[in-house]
Amino acid sequence: MIKTHKFLIDQYVDGVDTVKLTDKRNYIECYGFDASKDKVIDLYINYIRLLNGMKSQWKSWGYLDFGLVPVVMAPSFIHTAIKETIVDRLGLLGIEFHLLPSMSFLTGDMNNVVGDTDVWVSREVISNVMEIPINQVTVEKFIRWCYSDESERYYQSSRN
Amino acid sequence: MSLRDIIKVVETDGVFKLDDFRSSLCTDSEWKKFKSILLITEDHSSRFANTEDAMQFLDWCPAFKSIDQASFEDIFYCEKVGYRLEGVPAKLVFILSKALNLYPPNKALSLVDKRVFQKYSDGKNIKEGVCIRKVLSTICKYDVKLLCKDMPIVKNDNVFEVYMEEHDAVLVMPEKIGEKLYRNPDQVKLLSVDKEKGVMLLDVPLSTVLAGRAYIDVFDLRHVL
């Protein structure tokens, strides 16, 4: 099991953190997360970065080769909370998404690993709404954009 | 590219030319060689099972560098899917198989990015006389029916697929729900989508289970019965 401090491997110090949450999707231990102080979305961003840094260990590419990116593929213990907020936001912005069985890059298991669906969005759709080249699309950029003023402007202009 | 455009590409037959792409499709003898190297050590087979990335695999197992590099990716995906279709890139078969594990053919096509189809329909990638519809039928092991203007509802295997033009989306219906609509295809245009109620026929919701919310795909009714 990989041990992390808020999904940051280099900040984990053995024996210091006592609060442990276990991500059953990729089997990663997350120490030190304090729900009263830390933002769940920041924890999720750390998780995305961690998984991106472990690409050479991925056993499956999931649906990336369909041209989709996993916008919600969160640690098992916060998956539903993250999913609800992001799906609401995508719905409001009118961005098409696909609900697909949850999977794990690190174990290669594609069979609904957290008992709920993941949310995948077309890389091209993201490129169009964010107005950035397709090869610059990342999940982290997109999630930050969803909660930015820019997406608010996109929302206003799409309503007009 | 709408689903209709994708289907046009998928149905196109005989316009492809082999040209330079054939050189990068593998032959049976190359694939046999790959298999023999795979069996040399257990490490090779476990590494192979643990990645979907051909180049990553090559990095891990340099013994495979003795194989023709131009066709290496094709051999890798042939081994992944377990068979080889003459004149068809194995990566395409791999991607389509993955999509078909989730959905029936038309819905599966709607999931795959248009650029994947553009890549394989640029006039040189698939053998002349082979169309992607035939590839789909081979993978599914039945004659796949694609949605078109004259056929807005089709039956594939034991589900119905309906094209909802307004949403450019494919609705999947289980037999019991789709049967009546299949007999009256004119009613397809009476289907609509409500944010709260999901897909409706006239004003009758076909599924009310959190349709459009977080948990289920509004266009997939296979799980509502």
Tab-separated table of N, CA and C in Angstrom, chain B residues 9-86:
chain	number	residue	atom	x	y	z
B	9	VAL	N	-18.783	7.030	-41.845
B	9	VAL	CA	-17.400	6.548	-41.942
B	9	VAL	C	-17.351	5.040	-41.684
B	10	VAL	N	-18.098	4.637	-40.662
B	10	VAL	CA	-18.078	3.234	-40.246
B	10	VAL	C	-18.638	2.326	-41.338
B	11	GLU	N	-19.596	2.857	-42.097
B	11	GLU	CA	-20.241	2.037	-43.133
B	11	GLU	C	-19.498	2.071	-44.456
B	12	THR	N	-18.587	3.043	-44.596
B	12	THR	CA	-17.925	3.199	-45.891
B	12	THR	C	-17.117	1.955	-46.216
B	13	ASP	N	-17.348	1.468	-47.406
B	13	ASP	CA	-16.721	0.211	-47.794
B	13	ASP	C	-15.999	0.413	-49.116
B	14	GLY	N	-14.821	-0.089	-49.195
B	14	GLY	CA	-14.138	-0.119	-50.485
B	14	GLY	C	-13.463	1.156	-50.901
B	15	VAL	N	-13.449	2.175	-50.074
B	15	VAL	CA	-12.770	3.414	-50.485
B	15	VAL	C	-11.357	3.472	-49.884
B	16	PHE	N	-11.052	2.548	-49.014
B	16	PHE	CA	-9.747	2.588	-48.368
B	16	PHE	C	-8.664	2.006	-49.273
B	17	LYS	N	-7.498	2.582	-49.150
B	17	LYS	CA	-6.370	2.043	-49.910
B	17	LYS	C	-5.319	1.580	-48.914
B	18	LEU	N	-4.637	0.536	-49.282
B	18	LEU	CA	-3.635	0.034	-48.344
B	18	LEU	C	-2.409	0.935	-48.267
B	19	ASP	N	-1.893	1.281	-49.422
B	19	ASP	CA	-0.698	2.132	-49.513
B	19	ASP	C	0.345	1.791	-48.469
B	20	ASP	N	0.742	2.831	-47.725
B	20	ASP	CA	1.881	2.626	-46.833
B	20	ASP	C	1.520	2.054	-45.464
B	21	PHE	N	0.241	1.933	-45.166
B	21	PHE	CA	-0.096	1.500	-43.807
B	21	PHE	C	0.130	0.006	-43.613
B	22	ARG	N	0.023	-0.751	-44.699
B	22	ARG	CA	0.130	-2.196	-44.580
B	22	ARG	C	1.458	-2.587	-43.906
B	23	SER	N	2.505	-1.830	-44.219
B	23	SER	CA	3.824	-2.175	-43.687
B	23	SER	C	3.832	-2.166	-42.156
B	24	SER	N	2.932	-1.407	-41.554
B	24	SER	CA	2.973	-1.377	-40.097
B	24	SER	C	1.945	-2.308	-39.455
B	25	LEU	N	1.205	-3.040	-40.299
B	25	LEU	CA	0.348	-4.077	-39.724
B	25	LEU	C	1.153	-5.369	-39.664
B	26	CYS	N	0.941	-6.124	-38.601
B	26	CYS	CA	1.814	-7.281	-38.406
B	26	CYS	C	1.386	-8.479	-39.251
B	27	THR	N	2.295	-9.421	-39.360
B	27	THR	CA	1.985	-10.670	-40.059
B	27	THR	C	1.890	-11.780	-39.011
B	28	ASP	N	1.343	-12.911	-39.429
B	28	ASP	CA	1.226	-14.036	-38.492
B	28	ASP	C	2.589	-14.464	-37.963
B	29	SER	N	3.595	-14.426	-38.844
B	29	SER	CA	4.917	-14.912	-38.403
B	29	SER	C	5.526	-13.972	-37.359
B	30	GLU	N	5.297	-12.657	-37.530
B	30	GLU	CA	5.815	-11.705	-36.530
B	30	GLU	C	5.099	-11.887	-35.188
B	31	TRP	N	3.817	-12.117	-35.281
B	31	TRP	CA	3.031	-12.300	-34.054
B	31	TRP	C	3.487	-13.572	-33.332
B	32	LYS	N	3.791	-14.610	-34.136
B	32	LYS	CA	4.273	-15.880	-33.571
B	32	LYS	C	5.590	-15.640	-32.831
B	33	LYS	N	6.446	-14.828	-33.443
B	33	LYS	CA	7.743	-14.525	-32.823
B	33	LYS	C	7.526	-13.801	-31.485
B	34	PHE	N	6.576	-12.846	-31.485
B	34	PHE	CA	6.240	-12.106	-30.265
B	34	PHE	C	5.803	-13.088	-29.170
B	35	LYS	N	4.941	-14.004	-29.547
B	35	LYS	CA	4.435	-14.997	-28.575
B	35	LYS	C	5.566	-15.839	-28.003
B	36	SER	N	6.510	-16.196	-28.859
B	36	SER	CA	7.592	-17.055	-28.366
B	36	SER	C	8.480	-16.293	-27.380
B	37	ILE	N	8.696	-14.990	-27.634
B	37	ILE	CA	9.513	-14.203	-26.685
B	37	ILE	C	8.736	-14.003	-25.368
B	38	LEU	N	7.420	-13.857	-25.531
B	38	LEU	CA	6.569	-13.651	-24.347
B	38	LEU	C	6.679	-14.841	-23.380
B	39	LEU	N	6.912	-16.015	-23.951
B	39	LEU	CA	6.948	-17.229	-23.121
B	39	LEU	C	8.317	-17.499	-22.496
B	40	ILE	N	9.294	-16.699	-22.873
B	40	ILE	CA	10.652	-16.970	-22.368
B	40	ILE	C	10.717	-16.871	-20.844
B	41	THR	N	10.161	-15.781	-20.287
B	41	THR	CA	10.165	-15.670	-18.819
B	41	THR	C	8.773	-15.261	-18.336
B	42	GLU	N	8.512	-15.564	-17.092
B	42	GLU	CA	7.229	-15.173	-16.505
B	42	GLU	C	7.133	-13.659	-16.403
B	43	ASP	N	8.301	-13.043	-16.252
B	43	ASP	CA	8.335	-11.590	-16.142
B	43	ASP	C	7.692	-10.945	-17.383
B	44	HIS	N	7.999	-11.487	-18.557
B	44	HIS	CA	7.420	-10.946	-19.790
B	44	HIS	C	5.893	-11.015	-19.761
B	45	SER	N	5.372	-12.176	-19.389
B	45	SER	CA	3.906	-12.298	-19.439
B	45	SER	C	3.226	-11.463	-18.356
B	46	SER	N	3.881	-11.355	-17.185
B	46	SER	CA	3.214	-10.532	-16.158
B	46	SER	C	3.316	-9.046	-16.523
B	47	ARG	N	4.462	-8.637	-17.095
B	47	ARG	CA	4.581	-7.237	-17.567
B	47	ARG	C	3.527	-6.960	-18.650
B	48	PHE	N	3.353	-7.925	-19.542
B	48	PHE	CA	2.392	-7.744	-20.635
B	48	PHE	C	0.978	-7.560	-20.075
B	49	ALA	N	0.654	-8.365	-19.076
B	49	ALA	CA	-0.694	-8.275	-18.492
B	49	ALA	C	-0.894	-6.962	-17.754
B	50	ASN	N	0.212	-6.339	-17.367
B	50	ASN	CA	0.115	-5.160	-16.518
B	50	ASN	C	0.248	-3.824	-17.237
B	51	THR	N	0.111	-3.813	-18.523
B	51	THR	CA	0.109	-2.518	-19.218
B	51	THR	C	-0.712	-2.584	-20.498
B	52	GLU	N	-1.243	-1.431	-20.872
B	52	GLU	CA	-1.931	-1.320	-22.166
B	52	GLU	C	-1.123	-0.431	-23.096
B	53	ASP	N	0.088	-0.114	-22.694
B	53	ASP	CA	0.923	0.803	-23.447
B	53	ASP	C	2.072	0.018	-24.103
B	54	ALA	N	2.013	-0.078	-25.430
B	54	ALA	CA	3.004	-0.888	-26.153
B	54	ALA	C	4.429	-0.399	-25.907
B	55	MET	N	4.613	0.916	-25.898
B	55	MET	CA	5.966	1.463	-25.752
B	55	MET	C	6.492	1.256	-24.328
B	56	GLN	N	5.583	1.368	-23.363
B	56	GLN	CA	5.959	1.095	-21.969
B	56	GLN	C	6.429	-0.360	-21.839
B	57	PHE	N	5.713	-1.247	-22.494
B	57	PHE	CA	6.057	-2.670	-22.446
B	57	PHE	C	7.439	-2.908	-23.059
B	58	LEU	N	7.685	-2.212	-24.158
B	58	LEU	CA	8.988	-2.357	-24.834
B	58	LEU	C	10.125	-1.855	-23.932
B	59	ASP	N	9.849	-0.798	-23.188
B	59	ASP	CA	10.850	-0.274	-22.239
B	59	ASP	C	11.146	-1.304	-21.150
B	60	TRP	N	10.090	-1.934	-20.680
B	60	TRP	CA	10.247	-2.911	-19.599
B	60	TRP	C	10.951	-4.184	-20.086
B	61	CYS	N	10.636	-4.572	-21.316
B	61	CYS	CA	11.144	-5.863	-21.822
B	61	CYS	C	11.909	-5.657	-23.134
B	62	PRO	N	13.174	-5.237	-23.036
B	62	PRO	CA	13.947	-4.927	-24.241
B	62	PRO	C	14.147	-6.116	-25.175
B	63	ALA	N	13.896	-7.326	-24.684
B	63	ALA	CA	14.056	-8.511	-25.560
B	63	ALA	C	13.168	-8.393	-26.799
B	64	PHE	N	12.088	-7.622	-26.685
B	64	PHE	CA	11.150	-7.486	-27.801
B	64	PHE	C	11.646	-6.510	-28.871
B	65	LYS	N	12.796	-5.902	-28.600
B	65	LYS	CA	13.331	-4.960	-29.605
B	65	LYS	C	13.812	-5.696	-30.858
B	66	SER	N	13.927	-7.019	-30.752
B	66	SER	CA	14.346	-7.778	-31.938
B	66	SER	C	13.189	-7.909	-32.942
B	67	ILE	N	12.010	-7.522	-32.518
B	67	ILE	CA	10.839	-7.595	-33.411
B	67	ILE	C	10.756	-6.328	-34.254
B	68	ASP	N	10.257	-6.480	-35.457
B	68	ASP	CA	10.114	-5.331	-36.363
B	68	ASP	C	9.380	-4.185	-35.647
B	69	GLN	N	10.086	-3.070	-35.460
B	69	GLN	CA	9.526	-1.980	-34.657
B	69	GLN	C	8.346	-1.282	-35.323
B	70	ALA	N	8.335	-1.302	-36.650
B	70	ALA	CA	7.228	-0.626	-37.355
B	70	ALA	C	5.889	-1.296	-37.055
B	71	SER	N	5.922	-2.603	-36.843
B	71	SER	CA	4.649	-3.287	-36.594
B	71	SER	C	4.488	-3.707	-35.130
B	72	PHE	N	5.419	-3.255	-34.274
B	72	PHE	CA	5.385	-3.698	-32.881
B	72	PHE	C	4.054	-3.371	-32.191
B	73	GLU	N	3.590	-2.118	-32.391
B	73	GLU	CA	2.342	-1.720	-31.719
B	73	GLU	C	1.185	-2.622	-32.165
B	74	ASP	N	1.160	-2.924	-33.461
B	74	ASP	CA	0.072	-3.757	-33.975
B	74	ASP	C	0.129	-5.168	-33.379
B	75	ILE	N	1.339	-5.706	-33.258
B	75	ILE	CA	1.482	-7.055	-32.673
B	75	ILE	C	1.028	-7.034	-31.220
B	76	PHE	N	1.452	-5.981	-30.501
B	76	PHE	CA	1.111	-5.845	-29.081
B	76	PHE	C	-0.412	-5.903	-28.885
B	77	TYR	N	-1.139	-5.147	-29.708
B	77	TYR	CA	-2.604	-5.124	-29.548
B	77	TYR	C	-3.281	-6.389	-30.093
B	78	CYS	N	-2.651	-7.051	-31.080
B	78	CYS	CA	-3.167	-8.358	-31.527
B	78	CYS	C	-3.142	-9.312	-30.345
B	79	GLU	N	-2.028	-9.302	-29.629
B	79	GLU	CA	-1.900	-10.200	-28.473
B	79	GLU	C	-2.912	-9.816	-27.388
B	80	LYS	N	-3.145	-8.515	-27.242
B	80	LYS	CA	-4.116	-8.061	-26.234
B	80	LYS	C	-5.525	-8.577	-26.557
B	81	VAL	N	-5.932	-8.448	-27.827
B	81	VAL	CA	-7.300	-8.873	-28.148
B	81	VAL	C	-7.369	-10.377	-28.426
B	82	GLY	N	-6.224	-10.976	-28.733
B	82	GLY	CA	-6.181	-12.435	-28.896
B	82	GLY	C	-6.440	-12.921	-30.309
B	83	TYR	N	-6.629	-12.010	-31.245
B	83	TYR	CA	-6.790	-12.424	-32.646
B	83	TYR	C	-6.348	-11.298	-33.573
B	84	ARG	N	-6.227	-11.647	-34.855
B	84	ARG	CA	-5.778	-10.656	-35.826
B	84	ARG	C	-6.779	-10.603	-36.971
B	85	LEU	N	-7.222	-9.407	-37.312
B	85	LEU	CA	-8.133	-9.267	-38.451
B	85	LEU	C	-7.316	-8.733	-39.617
B	86	GLU	N	-7.285	-9.458	-40.684
B	86	GLU	CA	-6.468	-9.098	-41.844
B	86	GLU	C	-6.798	-7.673	-42.318
